[in-house]
Coordinates of C-alpha atoms and ligand atoms in Angstrom, one line a residue:
M1 CA -0.1 0.1 -0.1
C2 CA 1.5 3.4 -1.0
G3 CA 2.1 6.0 1.8
K4 CA -0.5 8.3 0.4
C5 CA -3.3 5.7 0.7
R6 CA -2.3 4.7 4.1
A7 CA -2.5 8.3 5.2
K8 CA -5.9 8.3 3.7
V9 CA -7.1 5.3 5.3
K10 CA -5.8 6.6 8.6
M11 CA -7.4 9.7 8.1
Y12 CA -10.8 8.1 7.5
G13 CA -10.2 6.0 10.2
A14 CA -10.1 8.8 12.6
M15 CA -13.0 10.6 11.3
F16 CA -15.0 7.3 11.6
L17 CA -14.0 7.2 15.1
L18 CA -15.0 10.7 15.7
G19 CA -18.3 10.0 14.2
L20 CA -18.6 7.0 16.7
I21 CA -17.8 9.1 19.7
I22 CA -20.5 11.7 18.4
L23 CA -23.1 8.9 18.0
M24 CA -22.2 7.6 21.7
S25 CA -22.4 11.0 23.4
R26 CA -26.0 11.3 21.6
A27 CA -27.0 8.2 23.2
A28 CA -25.6 9.0 26.7
E29 CA -28.1 11.8 27.0
A30 CA -31.1 9.6 27.1
L31 CA -33.3 8.7 30.1
D32 CA -30.9 6.4 32.0
N33 CA -33.6 3.4 32.5
G34 CA -32.4 1.0 30.0
L35 CA -35.7 0.9 27.9
A36 CA -36.9 2.1 24.5
L37 CA -33.5 1.3 22.9
K38 CA -35.5 0.9 19.8
P39 CA -38.8 2.7 19.2
T40 CA -41.6 1.1 21.3
M41 CA -43.9 -1.2 19.5
G42 CA -47.5 -2.1 20.6
W43 CA -51.2 -1.3 20.8
L44 CA -52.8 1.8 22.5
H45 CA -56.6 1.9 22.8
W46 CA -57.3 5.8 22.4
E47 CA -57.8 6.6 18.5
R48 CA -59.9 3.4 18.0
F49 CA -61.9 3.2 21.3
M50 CA -61.5 6.7 22.8
C51 CA -63.6 7.3 26.1
N52 CA -66.3 4.7 25.4
I53 CA -67.5 3.8 29.0
D54 CA -70.8 2.3 28.3
C55 CA -70.1 -1.3 29.0
D56 CA -74.1 -2.0 29.2
R57 CA -74.8 -0.9 25.6
D58 CA -71.4 -1.7 24.0
P59 CA -69.7 -4.4 26.1
N60 CA -67.5 -5.4 23.1
N61 CA -65.8 -1.9 22.6
C62 CA -65.8 -0.3 26.2
I63 CA -62.9 0.5 28.1
S64 CA -62.7 -2.6 30.3
E65 CA -60.3 -5.2 31.5
S66 CA -61.8 -7.8 28.7
L67 CA -61.0 -5.3 25.9
Y68 CA -57.1 -5.4 26.8
M69 CA -57.3 -9.3 27.5
Q70 CA -58.7 -9.8 24.2
M71 CA -56.1 -7.5 22.6
A72 CA -53.4 -9.5 24.3
D73 CA -54.9 -12.7 23.2
A74 CA -55.0 -11.4 19.5
M75 CA -51.5 -10.2 19.8
V76 CA -50.1 -13.8 20.6
K77 CA -52.4 -15.6 18.2
E78 CA -52.4 -13.6 15.2
G79 CA -48.5 -13.0 14.8
W80 CA -48.3 -9.5 16.3
K81 CA -46.1 -10.4 19.3
E82 CA -43.9 -12.3 16.8
A83 CA -43.6 -9.2 14.9
G84 CA -42.4 -7.4 17.6
Y85 CA -45.6 -5.6 19.0
E86 CA -45.0 -5.8 22.8
Y87 CA -47.1 -3.4 24.8
V88 CA -50.9 -3.5 25.4
C89 CA -51.6 0.1 26.4
I90 CA -54.6 1.7 28.3
D91 CA -55.3 5.0 27.7
D92 CA -57.6 7.8 29.4
C93 CA -60.9 6.7 31.2
W94 CA -59.7 3.7 33.1
P95 CA -59.8 5.0 36.7
S96 CA -62.4 5.6 39.4
H97 CA -63.5 9.2 39.6
Q98 CA -62.2 9.0 43.2
R99 CA -58.9 8.1 44.9
D100 CA -59.1 5.3 47.5
A101 CA -58.9 6.3 51.3
Q102 CA -55.0 6.1 50.9
G103 CA -55.0 8.6 48.3
R104 CA -54.3 5.9 45.5
L105 CA -55.7 5.8 42.0
Q106 CA -57.9 2.7 41.3
A107 CA -59.5 1.3 38.4
D108 CA -63.2 1.8 37.9
P109 CA -64.7 -1.2 39.8
K110 CA -67.4 -2.0 37.4
R111 CA -65.2 -2.0 34.3
F112 CA -62.1 -3.4 35.7
P113 CA -63.6 -5.6 38.6
R114 CA -60.3 -7.8 39.1
G115 CA -58.1 -4.4 39.2
I116 CA -55.0 -3.5 36.9
K117 CA -52.7 -6.0 38.9
K118 CA -54.5 -8.8 37.8
L119 CA -54.8 -7.5 34.4
A120 CA -50.9 -6.9 34.3
D121 CA -50.6 -10.5 35.4
Y122 CA -52.7 -11.7 32.6
V123 CA -50.8 -9.6 30.1
H124 CA -47.6 -10.8 31.5
S125 CA -48.5 -14.4 31.1
K126 CA -48.8 -14.0 27.6
G127 CA -45.2 -12.6 27.5
L128 CA -46.5 -9.1 26.7
K129 CA -46.3 -5.8 28.8
L130 CA -48.9 -3.5 30.0
G131 CA -49.1 0.3 29.6
I132 CA -51.2 2.6 31.7
Y133 CA -52.1 6.3 31.4
A134 CA -52.2 9.2 33.7
D135 CA -51.9 13.0 33.6
V136 CA -49.2 15.6 34.9
G137 CA -51.9 18.0 36.0
K138 CA -54.9 18.2 38.2
N139 CA -57.2 16.1 35.9
T140 CA -56.8 13.6 33.0
C141 CA -57.9 15.1 29.6
A142 CA -61.4 13.3 30.0
G143 CA -61.7 14.6 33.8
Y144 CA -60.6 11.7 35.8
P145 CA -58.1 12.3 38.6
G146 CA -54.6 13.7 37.6
S147 CA -51.3 13.2 39.2
L148 CA -50.3 16.5 40.3
G149 CA -49.4 16.5 43.9
Y150 CA -49.5 12.5 43.8
Y151 CA -46.5 11.7 41.7
E152 CA -44.8 9.6 44.0
T153 CA -47.8 7.8 45.1
D154 CA -48.9 7.2 41.6
A155 CA -45.7 5.9 40.6
Q156 CA -45.6 3.7 43.5
T157 CA -49.0 2.5 42.7
F158 CA -48.0 1.6 38.9
A159 CA -44.8 -0.3 40.2
E160 CA -46.7 -2.3 42.7
W161 CA -49.3 -3.3 40.0
G162 CA -46.5 -4.5 37.7
V163 CA -47.4 -1.7 35.1
D164 CA -44.4 -1.5 32.2
L165 CA -45.3 1.9 30.4
L166 CA -46.8 5.1 31.6
K167 CA -48.2 7.3 29.1
F168 CA -48.3 10.8 31.0
D169 CA -50.6 13.4 29.4
G170 CA -50.5 17.1 30.0
C171 CA -54.0 18.6 30.4
Y172 CA -54.9 20.7 33.3
M173 CA -51.5 21.8 34.0
D174 CA -49.9 25.5 34.4
W175 CA -47.6 25.2 31.2
K176 CA -44.9 26.9 33.5
L177 CA -44.8 23.9 35.6
L178 CA -44.9 21.0 32.8
G179 CA -41.1 20.6 32.7
E180 CA -40.9 20.4 36.7
G181 CA -44.0 18.2 36.6
Y182 CA -42.5 15.7 34.1
M183 CA -39.2 15.7 35.7
N184 CA -40.4 15.0 39.1
M185 CA -42.5 12.0 37.7
S186 CA -39.4 10.7 35.9
K187 CA -37.7 10.8 39.3
A188 CA -40.5 9.2 41.1
L189 CA -40.8 6.3 38.5
N190 CA -36.8 5.8 38.7
K191 CA -37.4 5.7 42.8
T192 CA -39.7 2.8 42.6
G193 CA -36.8 0.5 41.1
A194 CA -39.4 -0.7 38.6
S195 CA -38.6 -0.8 34.8
I196 CA -41.4 1.5 33.6
L197 CA -41.1 3.1 30.1
Y198 CA -41.9 6.7 30.4
S199 CA -44.1 8.4 27.5
C200 CA -44.7 12.0 27.9
E201 CA -46.5 14.7 26.2
W202 CA -44.3 17.6 27.5
P203 CA -43.4 19.4 24.1
L204 CA -47.1 19.2 22.8
Y205 CA -48.4 21.4 25.7
E206 CA -45.3 23.6 25.7
W207 CA -45.2 24.5 22.0
P208 CA -48.0 26.9 22.1
F209 CA -45.7 29.0 24.5
R210 CA -42.3 28.5 23.7
Q211 CA -39.7 26.1 22.0
P212 CA -39.4 23.1 24.4
N213 CA -35.9 22.0 25.5
Y214 CA -35.3 18.8 23.7
T215 CA -32.1 18.2 25.6
A216 CA -34.1 18.2 29.0
I217 CA -37.0 16.0 27.3
R218 CA -34.7 13.4 26.1
E219 CA -32.9 13.1 29.6
T220 CA -36.6 12.8 31.2
C221 CA -38.7 10.7 28.9
N222 CA -38.6 7.7 26.5
H223 CA -40.7 9.1 24.2
W224 CA -42.6 12.4 23.6
R225 CA -45.6 13.7 21.7
N226 CA -45.0 17.0 19.8
Y227 CA -48.1 17.6 18.0
A228 CA -51.9 17.0 18.0
D229 CA -53.5 13.7 18.2
V230 CA -53.7 11.6 15.1
Y231 CA -57.5 11.0 13.8
D232 CA -58.6 8.4 11.4
S233 CA -57.9 10.4 8.2
W234 CA -55.3 11.2 5.6
S235 CA -55.7 14.8 6.2
S236 CA -54.6 14.2 10.0
V237 CA -51.6 11.9 8.8
K238 CA -50.6 14.7 6.3
S239 CA -50.6 17.5 8.9
I240 CA -48.7 15.2 11.4
L241 CA -46.0 14.7 8.6
D242 CA -45.8 18.4 7.7
W243 CA -45.5 19.6 11.0
T244 CA -42.7 17.0 11.7
A245 CA -40.9 18.2 8.5
S246 CA -41.1 21.8 9.4
H247 CA -39.5 21.2 12.7
Q248 CA -37.2 18.4 11.9
D249 CA -34.0 20.4 12.5
I250 CA -35.3 21.0 16.0
I251 CA -36.7 17.6 17.0
A252 CA -35.1 14.8 14.8
P253 CA -31.3 15.3 16.5
S254 CA -33.0 14.7 20.0
A255 CA -34.1 11.0 18.8
G256 CA -32.0 8.1 19.3
P257 CA -31.7 5.0 21.6
G258 CA -33.6 5.5 24.6
G259 CA -35.5 8.5 23.5
W260 CA -37.9 9.0 20.5
N261 CA -40.2 11.7 18.9
D262 CA -44.0 10.4 19.0
P263 CA -45.9 11.4 16.1
D264 CA -49.0 9.4 17.7
M265 CA -50.8 6.1 16.8
L266 CA -50.9 4.2 13.6
V267 CA -54.4 4.2 12.4
I268 CA -53.8 1.5 10.0
G269 CA -56.6 -1.2 9.8
N270 CA -59.5 1.4 10.6
F271 CA -61.7 3.3 8.3
G272 CA -60.4 6.5 7.1
L273 CA -57.3 5.6 5.2
S274 CA -57.1 4.0 1.7
H275 CA -54.6 0.9 1.4
D276 CA -52.0 3.5 -0.2
Q277 CA -52.3 6.0 2.3
Q278 CA -51.9 3.3 5.1
E279 CA -48.8 2.3 3.2
S280 CA -47.7 5.9 3.6
Q281 CA -48.3 6.0 7.1
M282 CA -46.5 2.7 7.9
A283 CA -43.4 3.7 5.7
L284 CA -43.1 7.1 7.3
W285 CA -43.4 6.1 10.7
A286 CA -40.8 4.0 10.2
I287 CA -38.7 6.8 8.4
M288 CA -39.4 8.9 11.6
A289 CA -38.1 6.4 14.0
A290 CA -41.5 6.6 15.6
P291 CA -43.0 4.4 18.3
L292 CA -45.2 1.9 16.3
L293 CA -48.4 1.8 18.4
M294 CA -51.4 0.7 16.6
S295 CA -54.8 1.9 17.6
N296 CA -57.2 -0.4 15.7
D297 CA -59.3 -3.6 16.6
L298 CA -56.9 -6.4 16.3
R299 CA -59.8 -8.9 16.9
E300 CA -61.1 -7.8 13.4
I301 CA -58.5 -6.4 11.0
C302 CA -58.6 -6.7 7.2
P303 CA -55.8 -8.9 6.0
R304 CA -54.0 -6.5 3.9
S305 CA -53.7 -4.0 6.8
K306 CA -52.4 -6.8 8.9
E307 CA -49.7 -7.9 6.4
L308 CA -48.7 -4.1 6.1
L309 CA -48.4 -3.8 10.0
Q310 CA -46.5 -7.0 10.4
N311 CA -44.3 -6.4 7.2
R312 CA -40.8 -7.5 8.6
H313 CA -38.9 -5.4 5.9
I314 CA -40.4 -2.1 7.3
I315 CA -40.3 -3.1 10.8
A316 CA -36.5 -3.7 10.4
I317 CA -36.4 -0.1 9.2
S318 CA -38.2 1.2 12.2
Q319 CA -36.1 -0.9 14.7
D320 CA -32.7 -0.1 12.9
P321 CA -30.0 -0.3 15.5
L322 CA -28.4 2.9 14.5
G323 CA -31.5 4.6 15.7
R324 CA -31.5 7.8 13.8
Q325 CA -34.6 9.7 12.9
G326 CA -35.0 10.4 9.1
Y327 CA -35.7 13.7 7.3
R328 CA -37.6 15.0 4.8
T329 CA -34.9 15.7 2.2
A330 CA -36.5 17.2 -0.9
K331 CA -39.9 18.3 -2.2
V332 CA -40.0 17.8 -6.3
E333 CA -43.0 17.9 -8.6
S334 CA -45.4 17.3 -5.6
F335 CA -43.2 14.4 -4.3
E336 CA -41.6 14.4 -1.0
V337 CA -38.5 12.4 -0.4
W338 CA -37.9 11.4 3.2
E339 CA -34.6 9.5 4.0
R340 CA -33.3 7.8 7.1
P341 CA -29.9 6.6 7.7
L342 CA -29.4 3.1 8.6
S343 CA -26.7 0.7 10.2
Q344 CA -23.9 -0.7 8.0
N345 CA -24.0 2.7 5.9
R346 CA -27.4 1.8 4.4
L347 CA -30.2 4.3 3.7
A348 CA -34.0 3.9 3.5
I349 CA -35.8 6.3 1.0
A350 CA -39.4 7.1 0.9
V351 CA -40.9 8.6 -1.8
L352 CA -44.5 10.1 -1.1
N353 CA -46.8 11.0 -4.1
K354 CA -48.6 14.2 -2.9
Q355 CA -50.6 14.7 -6.2
E356 CA -53.9 13.4 -5.2
I357 CA -55.3 13.4 -8.7
G358 CA -54.5 11.1 -11.8
G359 CA -52.6 7.9 -11.6
P360 CA -49.2 6.5 -10.6
R361 CA -46.3 8.9 -11.3
G362 CA -42.6 8.4 -11.5
L363 CA -39.7 10.0 -10.0
P364 CA -36.3 9.2 -11.0
I365 CA -34.3 7.9 -8.2
Q366 CA -31.5 10.4 -8.8
A367 CA -33.8 13.2 -7.4
A368 CA -33.3 11.6 -4.0
P369 CA -30.5 13.7 -2.2
G370 CA -29.1 10.6 -0.2
W371 CA -28.7 8.7 -3.6
K372 CA -25.1 9.9 -3.6
I373 CA -24.4 7.2 -1.4
C374 CA -24.8 4.9 -4.3
S375 CA -21.0 4.9 -5.1
P376 CA -19.5 3.4 -6.8
K377 CA -22.4 1.0 -6.8
C378 CA -25.1 -0.2 -4.5
N379 CA -27.8 -2.7 -4.2
V380 CA -31.4 -1.5 -4.1
T381 CA -34.4 -3.3 -2.6
Q382 CA -37.8 -2.0 -3.1
I383 CA -40.0 -2.8 -0.1
L384 CA -43.3 -0.8 -0.8
P385 CA -45.4 -1.2 -2.7
Q386 CA -44.1 -4.7 -3.5
Y387 CA -41.2 -6.4 -2.4
K388 CA -38.8 -6.5 -5.2
E389 CA -35.0 -6.8 -5.5
M390 CA -33.9 -4.0 -7.8
G391 CA -30.4 -5.4 -8.2
V392 CA -26.9 -3.4 -8.5
Q393 CA -27.3 0.2 -9.5
T394 CA -24.8 3.0 -10.0
P395 CA -25.0 6.7 -9.6
N396 CA -26.3 7.2 -12.9
S397 CA -28.9 4.6 -12.8
N398 CA -32.1 5.5 -14.5
L399 CA -34.2 3.8 -12.0
V400 CA -37.7 5.4 -11.8
V401 CA -39.8 5.0 -8.6
S402 CA -43.5 4.5 -9.4
V403 CA -46.0 5.8 -6.8
N404 CA -49.8 6.0 -6.6
P405 CA -51.5 9.2 -5.5
S406 CA -51.2 9.6 -1.8
G407 CA -49.0 6.4 -1.7
T408 CA -45.5 5.7 -0.8
A409 CA -42.6 4.0 -2.5
L410 CA -40.0 2.6 0.0
L411 CA -36.5 1.3 -0.5
T412 CA -33.3 0.7 0.7
V413 CA -29.9 1.2 -0.8
T414 CA -26.9 -0.5 0.2
P415 CA -23.5 0.8 -0.9
I416 CA -21.2 -1.9 -2.5
S417 CA -17.3 -1.9 -2.0
S418 CA -16.4 1.5 -0.9
N419 CA -12.3 1.4 -0.3
F420 CA -12.6 3.3 2.8
P421 CA -14.8 1.7 5.2
G422 CA -16.6 4.4 7.4
R423 CA -16.6 6.8 4.6
Q424 CA -20.6 6.8 3.9
S425 CA -21.3 6.5 7.7
L426 CA -19.3 9.5 8.2
H427 CA -21.3 11.5 5.7
W428 CA -24.3 10.6 7.7
Q429 CA -22.8 11.8 11.0
H430 CA -23.2 15.4 9.8
P431 CA -26.4 15.3 7.7
S432 CA -26.6 18.4 5.7
F433 CA -29.9 17.8 4.4
K434 CA -30.2 21.2 2.8
H435 CA -29.9 21.1 -1.0
K436 CA -29.6 23.9 -3.2
N437 CA -32.1 22.3 -5.8
N438 CA -34.6 21.2 -3.4
I439 CA -37.1 23.4 -1.4
L440 CA -37.6 22.0 2.0
Ligands
NAG501 C1 -32.5 5.4 38.2 O1 -31.3 6.3 37.6 C2 -30.3 6.0 37.8 C3 -29.3 7.0 37.4 O2 -29.6 7.7 36.3 C4 -30.0 4.6 37.0 O3 -28.8 4.2 36.9 C5 -31.1 3.6 37.2 O4 -30.8 2.5 36.3 C6 -32.4 4.1 37.1 N1 -33.3 3.1 37.7 C7 -34.4 2.7 37.0 C8 -35.2 1.7 37.8 O5 -34.6 3.2 36.0
NAG502 C1 -41.1 19.1 41.8 O1 -40.4 18.7 42.8 C2 -39.8 19.8 43.6 C3 -38.9 19.1 44.8 O2 -39.6 18.4 45.5 C4 -40.9 20.6 44.3 O3 -40.5 21.9 45.1 C5 -41.9 21.1 43.2 O4 -42.9 21.8 43.9 C6 -42.4 20.0 42.3 N1 -43.2 20.4 41.0 C7 -44.3 19.9 40.7 C8 -44.8 20.5 39.7 O5 -44.8 18.8 41.2
NAG503 C1 -32.0 22.7 28.6 O1 -31.9 21.6 29.5 C2 -30.4 21.0 29.5 C3 -30.6 19.9 30.6 O2 -31.3 20.0 31.4 C4 -29.8 22.4 30.2 O3 -28.5 22.0 30.7 C5 -29.7 23.5 29.5 O4 -29.2 24.4 30.2 C6 -31.2 23.9 29.1 N1 -31.3 24.9 28.0 C7 -31.9 26.0 28.1 C8 -31.7 27.0 26.7 O5 -32.6 26.1 28.9

């Protein structure tokens, strides 16, 4: 090897190490409870079942212990658990309106006759985990008792019940005390000694007043909601994507193993999204390194939606060990290109067709800013709309990605035979996603 090359290898080696150090220091800022090292996967009742407490008239769909037991059963029987979905999560409207004589939260006795501990035992017996819901303020959003003034009591109660995740809402709270409240609960959970994943809504409630401190949020929570609740509609999913893209420089760097931005639930398998739109939500939630918390009826879901939610290639992108959130990197001709750096120098590229008229349209792959990692060659796999090995490509490839209106094509790009290992990964340590030719 000539001296010049050796020097070059050394230089790239040093830069690679520097990249690794940057990566490791990012991870060190996360809440130190060893949880959510990958985006959380599971099921959460809110979007589909809301605050349905009418068990007399609607016993099959009301918020009651049997709803979570049936979901847990379905998760094991229908391949969800095997695909990686693990948490069965309760949202608002589970408690009694009164705390007990010791000031502890208690489940509504009619709808949860055996109590939450027994429900947790049941969910654990299936090899799954149980999530519960509370609120940092005086009341929950639906008017049940909030945890303000009771953080240690409630943390202790949840730990004693064997709860594995807490979704902590932010209604009925003075916004100036949000940070303090969320941090106090984080400490209270830690003090119990139990492993309880901590899902926050701190930034969502702080944004109307000021830009939240994402360093502090990442130190406090395992994931955090930033923006409005998802609805069962394409306009809702689009508004979440738009909000995320327009705040990506602020929020995306704070995502990584141990802490994630949460764009809210997957509504795939419900009523409001076409199949193409469902594919878009799945692909882009994977690109955003979002928690994959489905809110649907697992007892009755259409096979195509189920197949999409269990697509192991998309889940592999979501759960990629590098743990970097993707960015919207280009807007071209009513397409959006979103890209997420993956482990082993790979890249996931999603192409969303936002022209909601006409038929499928094509985008030359070279329009994706990240395509430059295909050098000198790369292997391309298409994951959506159909799985297809696209073979070896070059930077000048004339590959055209075809996408249905409001659908998304999802690809992975694996560079081949770079002379200097670490070179591409280095590129992604310093993502400069702003490209002159593309409007972001
Ligand atoms: C509590 O925090 C400490 C220090 O950050 C950490 O080492 C420990 O694992 C945490 N315990 C739990 C149960 O999260
Ligand atoms: C948080 O804890 C501190 C220290 O115990 C306390 O002074 C403060 O009032 C608490 N804040 C909230 C919102 O509970
Ligand atoms: C944000 O939070 C971090 C960690 O708690 C803190 O060190 C930093 O000073 C805060 N930044 C601002 C601008 O308040």
